Coordinates of C-alpha atoms and ligand atoms in Angstrom, one line a residue:
M1 CA -36.3 21.3 74.3
A2 CA -38.6 18.3 74.5
K3 CA -37.8 14.9 73.1
A4 CA -37.8 15.0 69.3
T5 CA -40.5 12.7 67.9
S6 CA -38.5 11.5 65.0
L7 CA -34.8 12.1 64.9
H8 CA -32.8 11.9 61.7
I9 CA -29.2 11.4 62.6
V10 CA -26.4 12.2 60.1
W11 CA -23.3 10.4 61.3
L12 CA -20.3 12.4 60.0
R13 CA -17.0 10.5 59.5
N14 CA -14.9 11.1 56.4
D15 CA -17.4 13.7 55.0
L16 CA -16.8 16.7 57.2
R17 CA -18.5 19.2 54.9
V18 CA -21.7 21.1 54.5
F19 CA -21.7 21.3 50.7
D20 CA -22.0 18.1 48.6
N21 CA -22.9 16.0 51.6
A22 CA -25.2 13.2 50.5
S23 CA -26.1 12.2 54.1
L24 CA -27.1 15.7 55.1
F25 CA -29.1 16.1 51.9
H26 CA -31.1 12.9 52.2
A27 CA -31.7 13.4 55.9
A28 CA -33.1 16.8 55.3
Q29 CA -35.3 15.6 52.5
N30 CA -36.6 12.6 54.4
A31 CA -37.2 14.7 57.5
R32 CA -39.2 17.2 55.5
E33 CA -41.3 14.5 53.8
Q34 CA -42.0 12.9 57.2
E35 CA -42.7 16.3 58.8
S36 CA -40.1 15.5 61.4
N37 CA -38.7 18.3 63.5
A38 CA -35.1 17.3 63.7
V39 CA -32.0 16.6 61.6
V40 CA -29.0 16.3 63.9
A41 CA -25.5 15.8 62.8
L42 CA -23.3 13.6 65.0
Y43 CA -19.5 13.2 65.2
I44 CA -17.9 10.8 67.5
A45 CA -14.1 11.2 68.2
T46 CA -12.5 7.8 69.0
P47 CA -8.9 8.6 70.0
T48 CA -8.0 5.0 71.2
T49 CA -9.0 3.5 67.8
W50 CA -7.3 6.4 66.0
Q51 CA -4.1 5.5 67.9
Q52 CA -4.5 1.8 67.1
H53 CA -4.8 2.9 63.4
N54 CA -1.6 5.0 63.7
M55 CA -3.5 8.2 62.9
A56 CA -1.1 11.1 63.1
P57 CA -1.7 13.5 66.0
I58 CA -1.7 16.4 63.4
K59 CA -4.5 14.7 61.5
Q60 CA -6.4 14.1 64.7
D61 CA -6.1 17.8 65.5
L62 CA -7.3 18.8 62.0
I63 CA -10.4 16.7 62.4
R64 CA -11.2 18.2 65.8
R65 CA -10.7 21.7 64.6
R66 CA -12.8 21.0 61.5
V67 CA -15.7 19.5 63.5
K68 CA -15.8 22.5 65.8
Q69 CA -15.8 24.8 62.8
M70 CA -18.5 22.7 61.2
Q71 CA -20.7 23.1 64.3
Q72 CA -20.8 26.8 63.5
E73 CA -21.3 26.3 59.7
L74 CA -24.1 23.8 60.3
A75 CA -25.8 26.0 63.0
E76 CA -26.1 28.7 60.3
Q77 CA -28.1 26.1 58.3
G78 CA -30.3 25.3 61.3
I79 CA -28.6 21.9 61.9
P80 CA -27.1 21.1 65.2
L81 CA -23.9 19.1 65.3
L82 CA -23.4 17.0 68.4
A83 CA -19.7 16.3 68.8
L84 CA -19.0 13.6 71.3
E85 CA -15.8 12.0 72.8
A86 CA -15.8 8.2 73.0
D87 CA -12.9 5.9 73.1
T88 CA -13.2 3.2 70.5
Y89 CA -15.4 2.2 67.6
Q90 CA -17.2 -0.3 70.0
D91 CA -18.4 2.7 72.0
C92 CA -20.2 4.0 69.0
E93 CA -22.7 1.1 69.2
A94 CA -23.9 2.1 72.6
I95 CA -24.3 5.7 71.6
F96 CA -26.6 4.7 68.7
I97 CA -28.6 2.4 71.0
S98 CA -29.2 5.3 73.4
L99 CA -30.3 7.5 70.4
V100 CA -33.0 4.9 69.6
N101 CA -34.4 5.6 73.0
E102 CA -34.4 9.3 72.2
G103 CA -36.6 8.9 69.1
M104 CA -34.0 8.2 66.3
V105 CA -35.8 6.9 63.3
A106 CA -33.1 7.0 60.7
V107 CA -29.3 7.2 60.3
Y108 CA -27.4 8.5 57.3
G109 CA -23.7 8.1 56.7
Q110 CA -21.0 7.9 54.0
V111 CA -19.4 4.5 53.7
E112 CA -15.8 3.8 54.7
Y113 CA -13.9 0.9 53.0
E114 CA -11.5 -0.3 55.7
L115 CA -12.0 -3.5 57.5
R116 CA -12.7 -2.3 61.1
E117 CA -14.8 0.5 59.9
Q118 CA -16.9 -2.0 57.8
Q119 CA -17.2 -4.3 60.8
R120 CA -18.3 -1.4 63.0
D121 CA -20.9 -0.2 60.5
N122 CA -22.3 -3.7 59.8
A123 CA -22.7 -4.3 63.6
I124 CA -24.5 -1.0 64.1
T125 CA -26.6 -1.5 61.0
K126 CA -27.8 -4.9 62.2
Q127 CA -28.6 -3.7 65.7
L128 CA -30.5 -0.6 64.4
Q129 CA -32.5 -2.4 61.8
E130 CA -33.6 -4.9 64.4
K131 CA -35.0 -2.0 66.3
G132 CA -36.8 -0.6 63.2
V133 CA -34.4 2.2 62.5
E134 CA -33.8 3.0 58.8
V135 CA -30.1 3.0 58.0
N136 CA -28.8 4.7 54.8
W137 CA -25.2 4.4 53.6
Y138 CA -24.0 6.5 50.7
D139 CA -21.0 5.4 48.6
R140 CA -19.5 8.8 47.7
L141 CA -15.9 8.4 48.8
C142 CA -14.8 7.7 45.3
I143 CA -15.9 9.6 42.2
M144 CA -16.8 6.2 40.6
S145 CA -17.8 3.6 43.3
P146 CA -15.6 0.5 43.8
G147 CA -17.0 -2.3 41.7
S148 CA -18.4 0.0 39.0
I149 CA -15.3 0.1 36.8
L150 CA -14.5 -3.4 35.8
T151 CA -12.7 -5.2 32.9
Q152 CA -14.8 -6.8 30.2
S153 CA -14.6 -10.1 32.1
G154 CA -16.0 -8.4 35.2
D155 CA -12.7 -8.3 37.2
T156 CA -11.1 -5.4 39.1
Y157 CA -8.4 -3.7 37.0
K158 CA -4.9 -4.3 38.3
V159 CA -3.3 -1.9 35.9
F160 CA -4.0 1.9 36.1
T161 CA -4.0 2.9 32.4
P162 CA -6.9 0.8 31.2
F163 CA -8.7 1.6 34.5
K164 CA -8.3 5.2 33.7
R165 CA -9.6 4.8 30.2
N166 CA -12.7 3.1 31.4
W167 CA -13.1 5.6 34.2
L168 CA -12.9 8.6 31.7
S169 CA -15.6 7.1 29.4
R170 CA -17.8 6.6 32.4
L171 CA -17.3 10.3 33.3
Q172 CA -18.3 11.3 29.8
E173 CA -21.5 9.2 30.1
Q174 CA -22.6 10.2 33.5
G175 CA -20.7 13.4 34.6
V176 CA -20.4 14.1 38.3
H177 CA -23.1 15.2 40.6
C178 CA -22.7 17.4 43.7
Y179 CA -25.4 17.9 46.3
S180 CA -26.5 21.3 47.3
R181 CA -26.4 22.6 50.9
V182 CA -29.5 22.0 53.0
K183 CA -31.4 23.6 55.8
G184 CA -32.7 22.1 59.0
N185 CA -35.1 23.3 61.6
P186 CA -33.5 26.3 63.4
E187 CA -35.8 25.7 66.4
F188 CA -34.3 22.4 67.3
S189 CA -31.2 22.3 69.5
A190 CA -29.2 19.2 70.3
D191 CA -28.6 20.3 74.0
Y192 CA -31.3 18.0 75.2
L193 CA -29.8 15.1 73.4
A194 CA -26.3 15.8 74.7
K195 CA -27.7 15.9 78.3
Q196 CA -29.7 12.7 77.9
L197 CA -26.7 10.8 76.4
G198 CA -24.6 12.0 79.3
L199 CA -21.4 11.6 77.3
P200 CA -18.4 14.0 77.3
V201 CA -18.4 16.4 74.4
M202 CA -15.5 16.2 72.0
A203 CA -12.3 17.6 73.4
D204 CA -10.2 20.3 71.7
G205 CA -7.0 19.2 69.9
D206 CA -3.4 20.3 70.4
E207 CA -3.5 23.0 67.7
S208 CA -0.7 21.2 65.8
S209 CA -2.6 21.6 62.6
A210 CA -3.1 25.4 63.1
A211 CA -1.4 26.2 59.8
W212 CA -4.2 24.5 57.9
P213 CA -7.4 26.6 57.7
V214 CA -10.5 24.6 58.4
A215 CA -13.4 26.9 57.2
E216 CA -15.1 25.1 54.3
Q217 CA -15.4 28.2 52.2
Q218 CA -11.6 28.8 52.5
V219 CA -10.9 25.3 51.4
L220 CA -13.3 25.6 48.5
D221 CA -11.7 28.9 47.5
K222 CA -8.2 27.2 47.6
M223 CA -9.5 24.5 45.3
R224 CA -11.1 27.0 42.9
E225 CA -8.0 29.2 42.8
F226 CA -5.9 26.2 42.1
C227 CA -8.2 25.2 39.2
Q228 CA -8.3 28.8 37.9
Q229 CA -4.7 29.8 38.3
Q230 CA -2.3 26.9 38.7
V231 CA -3.6 23.7 37.2
A232 CA -2.6 24.8 33.7
D233 CA 1.1 24.6 34.8
Y234 CA 0.6 21.4 36.9
Q235 CA 2.3 19.2 34.4
K236 CA 5.4 21.4 34.5
T237 CA 5.6 22.2 38.2
R238 CA 4.1 19.2 40.0
D239 CA 7.5 17.4 40.4
L240 CA 9.4 20.3 41.8
P241 CA 9.1 20.3 45.6
A242 CA 10.6 23.8 45.9
K243 CA 7.6 25.2 44.0
K244 CA 3.9 25.3 45.0
G245 CA 3.0 23.3 42.0
T246 CA 0.4 20.9 43.5
S247 CA -3.0 21.7 45.0
G248 CA -2.2 21.0 48.6
L249 CA -5.7 19.6 49.1
S250 CA -4.9 16.1 50.2
A251 CA -5.5 16.7 53.9
Y252 CA -9.0 18.1 53.1
L253 CA -9.8 15.3 50.7
A254 CA -8.7 12.7 53.3
C255 CA -11.1 14.1 55.9
G256 CA -13.8 15.0 53.4
V257 CA -13.7 18.8 53.9
I258 CA -14.1 18.8 50.2
S259 CA -15.1 15.9 47.9
A260 CA -13.3 14.6 44.9
Q261 CA -16.5 15.2 43.0
Q262 CA -16.3 18.9 43.8
C263 CA -12.8 19.0 42.5
V264 CA -13.8 17.4 39.2
N265 CA -16.8 19.6 38.8
R266 CA -14.7 22.7 39.3
L267 CA -12.0 21.4 37.0
Q268 CA -14.5 20.8 34.3
M269 CA -15.9 24.3 34.7
E270 CA -12.5 26.0 34.6
A271 CA -10.5 23.9 32.2
G272 CA -13.0 23.5 29.4
P273 CA -11.6 21.6 26.3
E274 CA -8.1 21.6 27.7
L275 CA -9.2 18.7 29.9
E276 CA -9.5 16.6 26.8
Q277 CA -5.8 17.1 25.9
E278 CA -3.8 14.2 27.2
K279 CA -0.7 16.1 28.5
S280 CA -2.5 19.3 29.7
G281 CA -2.1 20.3 33.4
S282 CA -5.8 19.7 33.9
S283 CA -5.9 16.2 32.5
V284 CA -2.8 15.2 34.5
W285 CA -4.4 16.6 37.7
L286 CA -7.5 14.6 36.9
S287 CA -5.3 11.5 36.6
E288 CA -4.2 12.0 40.1
L289 CA -7.8 12.1 41.3
I290 CA -8.3 8.9 39.3
W291 CA -5.3 7.3 41.1
R292 CA -7.1 8.1 44.3
D293 CA -10.1 6.1 43.1
F294 CA -7.9 3.3 41.7
Y295 CA -6.2 2.5 45.0
K296 CA -9.6 2.5 46.8
H297 CA -11.0 0.2 44.2
I298 CA -8.0 -2.1 44.7
L299 CA -8.5 -2.0 48.5
V300 CA -12.1 -3.0 48.3
A301 CA -11.4 -5.8 45.8
Y302 CA -8.4 -7.1 47.8
P303 CA -9.3 -6.7 51.5
D304 CA -6.2 -8.6 52.5
L305 CA -4.3 -5.4 51.8
I306 CA -5.6 -3.9 55.0
K307 CA -3.7 -6.6 56.8
H308 CA -0.5 -5.1 55.2
K309 CA -0.1 -8.1 52.9
P310 CA 1.9 -7.4 49.7
F311 CA -0.2 -7.4 46.5
Q312 CA 2.4 -9.5 44.7
K313 CA 2.5 -12.5 47.0
D314 CA 6.0 -13.7 46.0
T315 CA 7.5 -10.6 47.6
A316 CA 6.2 -11.7 51.0
S317 CA 9.3 -13.8 51.4
I318 CA 11.9 -11.0 50.7
K319 CA 14.4 -11.1 53.6
W320 CA 14.5 -7.4 54.5
H321 CA 17.5 -6.3 56.5
N322 CA 15.5 -4.1 58.8
N323 CA 18.5 -2.3 60.4
K324 CA 17.0 -0.2 63.2
K325 CA 19.8 2.4 63.2
H326 CA 19.3 3.0 59.5
F327 CA 15.5 3.2 60.0
K328 CA 16.0 5.9 62.7
A329 CA 18.4 7.8 60.5
W330 CA 15.8 7.8 57.8
C331 CA 13.0 8.9 60.1
D332 CA 15.1 11.7 61.5
G333 CA 16.3 13.0 58.2
K334 CA 20.0 12.0 58.9
T335 CA 20.8 9.6 56.1
G336 CA 23.5 11.8 54.5
Y337 CA 21.5 12.0 51.3
P338 CA 20.4 15.7 51.2
L339 CA 17.1 15.4 49.3
V340 CA 16.0 12.4 51.3
D341 CA 16.9 14.2 54.6
A342 CA 15.1 17.4 53.5
A343 CA 12.0 15.5 52.6
M344 CA 11.9 13.6 55.9
R345 CA 12.4 16.9 57.8
Q346 CA 9.5 18.4 55.8
L347 CA 7.3 15.5 56.9
N348 CA 8.4 15.8 60.5
Q349 CA 8.1 19.6 60.7
T350 CA 4.9 20.1 58.7
G351 CA 3.0 16.8 58.6
W352 CA 3.0 16.9 54.8
M353 CA 5.4 15.8 52.1
H354 CA 5.5 16.5 48.4
N355 CA 4.5 13.5 46.2
R356 CA 7.9 13.3 44.3
L357 CA 9.6 13.2 47.7
R358 CA 7.3 10.5 49.0
M359 CA 8.4 8.4 46.0
I360 CA 12.1 9.2 46.6
T361 CA 12.1 8.6 50.4
A362 CA 10.0 5.4 50.1
S363 CA 12.3 4.1 47.4
F364 CA 15.3 5.0 49.5
L365 CA 14.0 3.2 52.6
V366 CA 13.2 0.0 50.7
K367 CA 15.8 -0.1 48.0
D368 CA 18.8 1.6 49.5
L369 CA 18.3 0.5 53.1
Q370 CA 16.5 -2.8 52.5
I371 CA 13.9 -2.0 55.1
D372 CA 10.5 -3.6 55.0
W373 CA 8.1 -1.1 53.2
R374 CA 5.6 -1.7 56.0
W375 CA 7.9 0.2 58.5
G376 CA 7.8 3.2 56.2
E377 CA 4.1 2.9 55.6
Q378 CA 3.4 2.9 59.3
Y379 CA 5.8 5.9 59.9
F380 CA 4.1 7.9 57.1
M381 CA 0.7 7.1 58.5
S382 CA 1.7 8.2 62.0
T383 CA 3.1 11.6 60.8
L384 CA 1.0 12.6 57.7
I385 CA -1.8 15.1 58.0
D386 CA -3.3 13.5 54.9
G387 CA -2.6 9.9 56.0
E388 CA -5.1 7.7 54.2
F389 CA -4.9 3.9 54.1
A390 CA -5.5 3.2 50.4
A391 CA -3.3 6.0 48.9
N392 CA -0.5 5.3 51.5
N393 CA -0.5 1.6 51.1
G394 CA -0.7 2.0 47.3
G395 CA 2.1 4.5 47.2
W396 CA 4.4 2.3 49.4
Q397 CA 3.7 -0.9 47.5
W398 CA 4.3 1.0 44.3
A399 CA 7.7 2.2 45.5
A400 CA 8.6 -1.2 47.0
S401 CA 7.6 -3.0 43.7
T402 CA 5.3 -5.3 45.7
G403 CA 2.0 -3.7 44.6
T404 CA -0.4 -3.5 41.7
D405 CA 1.0 -1.7 38.7
A406 CA 4.1 -1.0 40.8
A407 CA 7.5 0.2 39.7
P408 CA 9.4 -2.8 38.4
Y409 CA 11.8 -4.0 41.1
F410 CA 14.9 -3.4 39.0
R411 CA 14.0 0.3 38.5
I412 CA 15.7 1.9 41.5
F413 CA 15.7 5.6 42.0
N414 CA 19.1 7.2 42.3
P415 CA 18.6 9.7 45.2
I416 CA 21.4 12.0 43.9
T417 CA 20.2 12.2 40.3
Q418 CA 16.6 12.6 41.4
S419 CA 17.9 15.5 43.5
E420 CA 19.7 17.1 40.6
R421 CA 16.7 16.8 38.4
F422 CA 13.8 17.8 40.7
D423 CA 15.6 20.3 43.0
P424 CA 18.2 21.6 40.5
E425 CA 19.2 24.7 42.5
G426 CA 19.0 22.9 45.9
E427 CA 16.4 25.4 46.9
F428 CA 14.3 22.8 48.7
I429 CA 17.3 21.2 50.3
R430 CA 18.4 24.5 51.7
R431 CA 15.0 25.1 53.2
F432 CA 15.1 22.0 55.3
V433 CA 18.7 21.2 55.7
P434 CA 20.3 24.4 56.9
E435 CA 23.6 22.6 57.5
L436 CA 24.0 22.7 53.7
E437 CA 22.9 26.3 53.2
H438 CA 26.3 27.4 51.9
M439 CA 27.0 24.6 49.4
N440 CA 26.8 25.6 45.8
N441 CA 24.0 24.4 43.5
K442 CA 26.1 21.5 42.2
E443 CA 27.7 20.1 45.3
I444 CA 24.6 20.4 47.5
H445 CA 23.2 17.2 46.0
W446 CA 26.2 15.2 47.1
P447 CA 28.2 17.2 49.6
H448 CA 30.5 14.3 50.6
K449 CA 33.1 14.7 48.0
K450 CA 34.9 17.9 49.1
T451 CA 34.2 20.4 51.8
M452 CA 31.3 18.9 53.6
P453 CA 30.3 20.9 56.7
D454 CA 31.0 19.0 60.0
S455 CA 27.4 19.5 61.0
Y456 CA 26.1 17.3 58.2
W457 CA 26.0 13.5 58.2
P458 CA 28.1 11.0 56.4
A459 CA 26.1 8.9 54.0
I460 CA 24.8 5.8 55.8
V461 CA 25.0 3.6 52.7
D462 CA 26.6 3.6 49.3
H463 CA 23.9 3.8 46.7
S464 CA 25.5 1.7 44.0
E465 CA 26.3 -1.1 46.6
A466 CA 22.9 -0.9 48.0
R467 CA 21.3 -1.2 44.6
K468 CA 23.2 -4.5 44.0
I469 CA 22.1 -5.9 47.3
T470 CA 18.4 -5.0 46.7
L471 CA 18.5 -6.5 43.2
A472 CA 19.8 -9.7 44.7
L473 CA 17.0 -9.8 47.3
F474 CA 14.4 -9.5 44.6
T475 CA 16.1 -11.9 42.2
E476 CA 16.1 -14.5 44.9
V477 CA 12.3 -14.5 45.4
K478 CA 11.5 -14.0 41.7
K479 CA 13.7 -17.1 40.9
S480 CA 12.1 -19.3 43.5
D481 CA 8.8 -18.2 42.0
E482 CA 9.6 -19.6 38.5
Ligands
FAD513 C1 4.8 6.4 49.5 C2 3.6 7.3 49.3 C3 2.6 7.5 50.3 C4 1.5 8.3 50.1 N1 0.6 8.5 51.1 C5 -0.5 9.2 50.9 C6 -1.5 9.3 51.9 O1 -1.4 8.8 53.0 N2 -2.6 10.1 51.6 C7 -2.8 10.7 50.4 O2 -3.8 11.4 50.2 N3 -1.9 10.6 49.4 C8 -0.8 9.8 49.6 N4 0.1 9.7 48.6 C9 -0.2 10.3 47.3 C10 0.4 11.7 47.0 O3 1.7 11.8 47.4 C11 -0.4 12.8 47.8 O4 -1.8 12.6 47.6 C12 0.0 14.2 47.3 O5 1.3 14.4 47.6 C13 -0.9 15.2 48.0 O6 -0.5 16.5 47.6 P1 -1.5 17.4 46.8 O7 -2.9 17.4 47.5 O8 -0.9 18.7 46.6 O9 -1.7 16.6 45.5 P2 -2.1 16.9 44.0 O10 -1.0 16.6 43.2 O11 -2.7 18.3 43.9 O12 -3.2 15.8 43.7 C14 -4.6 16.0 44.0 C15 -5.2 14.9 44.8 O13 -5.1 13.7 44.1 C16 -4.9 12.6 45.0 N5 -3.6 12.0 44.7 C17 -2.5 12.5 44.1 N6 -1.6 11.6 43.9 C18 -2.1 10.5 44.3 C19 -1.6 9.1 44.4 N7 -0.4 8.8 43.9 N8 -2.3 8.2 44.9 C20 -3.6 8.5 45.4 N9 -4.1 9.7 45.4 C21 -3.4 10.7 44.8 C22 -4.8 13.3 46.4 O14 -6.1 13.2 47.0 C23 -4.4 14.7 46.1 O15 -4.8 15.6 47.1 C24 1.3 8.9 48.8 C25 2.2 8.7 47.8 C26 3.4 7.9 48.0 C27 4.4 7.7 46.9

């Protein structure tokens, strides 16, 4: 294949999908208008940067598997996908400069909001524009773009409920738009480019995410089935970790195998007027997608968050105890609090944790063990298949009472009553803590009273004592703030 005269490069990053992909859509449209012969999708794996960002190995594997699968899916549309292996974000610059020499006239990509990603994109944009290449960024990561939902005085909302109200009225006004799938030129192959660039092709992963299907149609079907069959009960079942009450789509949303816009579109189609009822399953699920937008808006408006600074500045001076043995026990699921242990083992074994359990384990780390929330934030990031900065940071700061619209510091989850309430029959505990398999439904939540099996762990702290210590830590900083 000869050198393409005008190459339109779609740089895939967090939008690993064929449907509803603004970059692919606009690249195909522009290429057609300019009678160019080539739209080429590009993915660059950057394992060293991923490691610096604590990306979980299971998430890295999911991405690699998805990119390979997408090569086939895009090939059916006549669009080659060049998957390359580099090291860091800095290496991406050199790849783009080489592509200019190969006839690249335009680049298309979906924005990313984090600091180093922005720095990388700004540097590449500047270099390419100086060389006369058109650079197009599409802000489709949120359903409503950051900066588009503001208070009457033009500020970012710091509280979720009014944000949501404004967000919903915007949805009514403008609806959601999804892009259709596009076709490229089946005669063009990217082999020539791959050879010219002389870079290694993307390596395979370690298959640790094999339990997660990566075909786009399968993921779309999962989302559709959830909206058709399960969402009506979401309000009732979403807090019960033993049930499959939530969508299980977070890993796909985090890598962009589906978009949040597609979820809302489908939800509107399936739920009809039920979506207008405040407490219906559909409207509660929509609220979760709005939380997703909310934390991204906060991140864009307060870029210091990326440096792991607390949103509530006074909490920066809390003197966390940071006991390393306690931290290890928490990570390993050996705290002696059954539901906390079951949750951490779910995370370690599967790479995913139920939302209620994320709240309980986060609260336990911060408010029962007095360990800095950033330790937990980092651990979650390095193990979660859906690890995603804004949601993870938002969730941790919510639980630690350091964030925006966070749980008040004096509201401290009791891990035993949470267990009785959300895993009443101990079904989830039994699944992940086999040591407690034979305990009855009542004693399983707190097995230390009577006949605790030798194989289980003594509780590492006493909850009511721990509660007092934490309240004192917070009161100290709140007082000095007055
Ligand atoms: C401490 C802590 C850490 C978290 N870390 C992450 C993370 O790294 N990545 C992540 O995607 N979510 C995170 N969450 C939010 C939430 O726990 C997960 O999104 C949810 O458990 C994913 O399961 P699901 O797809 O079945 O969710 P569903 O209940 O089906 O929700 C649908 C989608 O809405 C979004 N969503 C749901 N809840 C939230 C929320 N509270 N904040 C932001 N978005 C939300 C997710 O994209 C989710 O897939 C965290 C929450 C806490 C408390």
